[in-house]
C-alpha positions as CSV (number, residue, x, y, z in Angstrom):
1,X,45.3,35.6,23.1
2,X,42.8,36.4,20.1
3,X,41.0,32.7,20.6
4,X,40.4,33.6,24.6
5,X,39.3,37.0,23.7
6,X,37.0,35.6,21.1
7,X,35.5,33.3,22.9
8,X,34.9,36.0,25.9
9,X,32.7,37.7,23.6
10,X,30.8,34.7,23.2
11,X,30.6,33.2,26.6
12,X,31.2,36.0,29.3
13,X,33.7,34.5,30.7
14,X,37.3,32.9,30.5
15,X,36.2,29.8,32.4
16,X,36.1,27.9,29.2
17,X,35.6,24.0,29.4
18,X,38.9,21.9,28.6
19,X,37.4,20.7,25.2
20,X,36.2,24.2,24.0
21,X,37.8,25.8,20.9
22,X,37.7,29.2,19.4
23,X,39.4,30.3,16.0
24,X,40.3,26.9,15.7
25,X,42.3,26.9,18.8
26,X,41.9,24.7,22.0
27,X,41.4,28.0,23.8
28,X,39.7,25.7,27.0
29,X,42.7,23.8,27.5
30,X,45.1,26.4,27.4
31,X,43.2,28.6,29.8
32,X,43.0,25.4,32.0
33,X,46.8,24.9,31.7
34,X,47.5,28.8,32.7
35,X,45.3,27.9,35.7
36,X,47.9,25.7,37.4
37,X,49.8,26.9,39.8
38,X,53.3,28.5,39.0
39,X,52.1,28.0,34.9
40,X,52.3,32.0,34.6
41,X,55.2,32.7,36.7
42,X,57.5,33.5,33.5
43,X,54.8,35.5,32.0
44,X,53.1,38.1,34.2
45,X,52.3,39.9,31.1
46,X,49.8,37.1,30.4
47,X,48.1,37.5,33.5
48,X,47.3,41.0,33.3
49,X,46.3,40.5,29.8
50,X,43.8,37.6,31.0
51,X,42.7,39.7,33.7
52,X,41.9,43.0,31.6
53,X,39.7,40.7,29.5
54,X,37.9,38.9,32.3
55,X,39.1,39.5,36.2
56,X,37.4,36.4,37.3
57,X,39.6,34.2,34.6
58,X,41.0,31.9,37.3
59,X,38.7,32.0,40.0
60,X,39.3,30.6,43.5
61,X,35.9,28.4,43.5
62,X,35.4,26.3,40.7
63,X,35.2,27.2,37.0
64,X,31.8,25.7,36.3
65,X,30.5,28.0,38.9
66,X,31.7,30.9,36.9
67,X,30.5,30.0,33.9
68,X,26.9,29.5,35.1
69,X,27.3,33.0,36.8
70,X,28.8,34.7,34.0
71,X,25.7,33.4,31.6
72,X,23.2,34.3,34.6
73,X,24.9,37.9,35.0
74,X,24.4,38.1,31.3
75,X,21.0,37.3,31.5
76,X,20.2,39.9,34.5
77,X,22.4,42.6,32.4
78,X,18.9,44.9,31.8
79,X,16.6,42.8,34.2
80,X,14.7,44.5,37.3
81,X,15.0,41.0,39.0
82,X,15.6,37.2,38.2
83,X,12.2,35.8,38.5
84,X,12.0,35.0,35.1
85,X,15.1,32.8,35.4
86,X,13.6,29.2,36.1
87,X,14.7,25.5,36.2
88,X,15.0,25.1,32.5
89,X,16.3,27.9,31.1
90,X,19.4,27.3,29.3
91,X,22.3,29.0,28.1
92,X,25.1,27.4,26.0
93,X,23.6,24.4,27.6
94,X,24.1,25.2,31.1
95,X,20.6,25.2,33.3
96,X,21.3,28.5,34.7
97,X,17.9,28.4,36.1
98,X,17.8,25.4,38.0
99,X,21.7,26.6,39.2
100,X,20.4,30.0,40.6
101,X,17.4,28.2,42.4
102,X,20.5,26.1,44.1
103,X,22.5,29.2,44.7
104,X,19.7,30.8,46.5
105,X,19.1,27.9,48.9
106,X,20.3,28.9,52.5
107,X,22.3,25.4,52.7
108,X,24.3,26.3,49.4
109,X,24.7,29.9,50.4
110,X,25.9,29.3,53.2
111,X,28.9,27.5,51.8
112,X,29.7,29.8,49.2
113,X,33.0,31.7,49.3
114,X,32.9,35.7,50.1
115,X,33.7,36.6,46.8
116,X,30.6,33.9,45.0
117,X,27.7,36.1,47.4
118,X,29.4,39.2,46.3
119,X,29.3,38.3,43.0
120,X,25.4,36.9,42.8
121,X,24.6,40.2,45.2
122,X,26.0,42.4,42.4
123,X,23.0,40.9,40.4
124,X,20.8,41.3,42.6
125,X,20.5,37.6,43.4
126,X,19.7,36.6,47.3
127,X,19.0,34.0,49.5
128,X,15.5,32.7,49.7
129,X,13.5,33.9,52.4
130,X,14.1,31.3,55.4
131,X,10.2,30.1,55.0
132,X,11.2,29.0,51.2
133,X,14.6,27.9,52.0
134,X,13.6,24.3,51.6
135,X,10.8,23.1,49.0
136,X,7.8,21.8,51.1
137,X,7.6,17.9,50.5
138,X,4.3,15.9,49.9
139,X,3.2,13.6,52.9
140,X,4.0,10.2,52.0
141,X,0.4,8.2,51.0
142,X,0.5,4.6,52.3
143,X,-0.2,1.8,49.8
144,X,1.3,0.3,46.4
145,X,1.5,2.2,42.9
146,X,-1.2,0.0,42.0
147,X,-3.5,1.0,44.8
148,X,-2.8,4.6,44.1
149,X,-3.6,4.4,40.6
150,X,-7.2,2.7,41.4
151,X,-7.9,5.3,43.8
152,X,-7.1,7.7,41.7
153,X,-10.0,10.1,40.3
154,X,-11.0,9.2,37.1
155,X,-10.0,5.8,37.6
156,X,-11.4,3.5,35.2
157,X,-14.1,1.1,37.1
158,X,-15.5,-2.2,35.8
159,X,-14.1,-4.6,33.1
160,X,-12.2,-3.6,30.4
161,X,-11.0,-4.9,27.1
162,X,-7.1,-5.9,26.4
163,X,-7.4,-6.5,22.9
164,X,-9.1,-5.0,19.5
165,X,-10.4,-8.3,18.5
166,X,-14.0,-9.2,18.4
167,X,-15.7,-9.8,21.6
168,X,-15.5,-13.7,22.2
169,X,-11.8,-13.5,20.9
170,X,-10.6,-10.9,24.1
171,X,-10.7,-11.7,27.7
172,X,-12.0,-9.1,30.1
173,X,-10.2,-8.6,33.5
């Protein structure tokens, strides 16, 4: 249990990935085993102790989702809004910004469990306004990649050299 508490202090969740270790103990595998149905039937005191550390140690949704949420929650603890948590913002190797952006999409938001939406709303995360729900798609321009490159502003015009040898020994295109 001490390893679980130490893990929580560093990662803000007990939804540790299976290979996670803390205090030289395989805390991730241990917690994963305890999440299995019936694993705590003979040890109600363990369940109580784990819930005292992290009430969401055994969520009804994927543990990976809970890890991302815990990182986001800690980022937003003292923040007014989440506008600075953009895709590419990572915590403990997780792209929390990309995850947040995805959660706010209407199709993803609608698929979340009530408890997940409640957790997000508790840290002031709401779905994107309807007009921002889907990213704008750029129109497809006709033509091959070569034609697009030639037509690009600033494209090199006229013959150019393919080598750095004296003029007579290189061929021009």
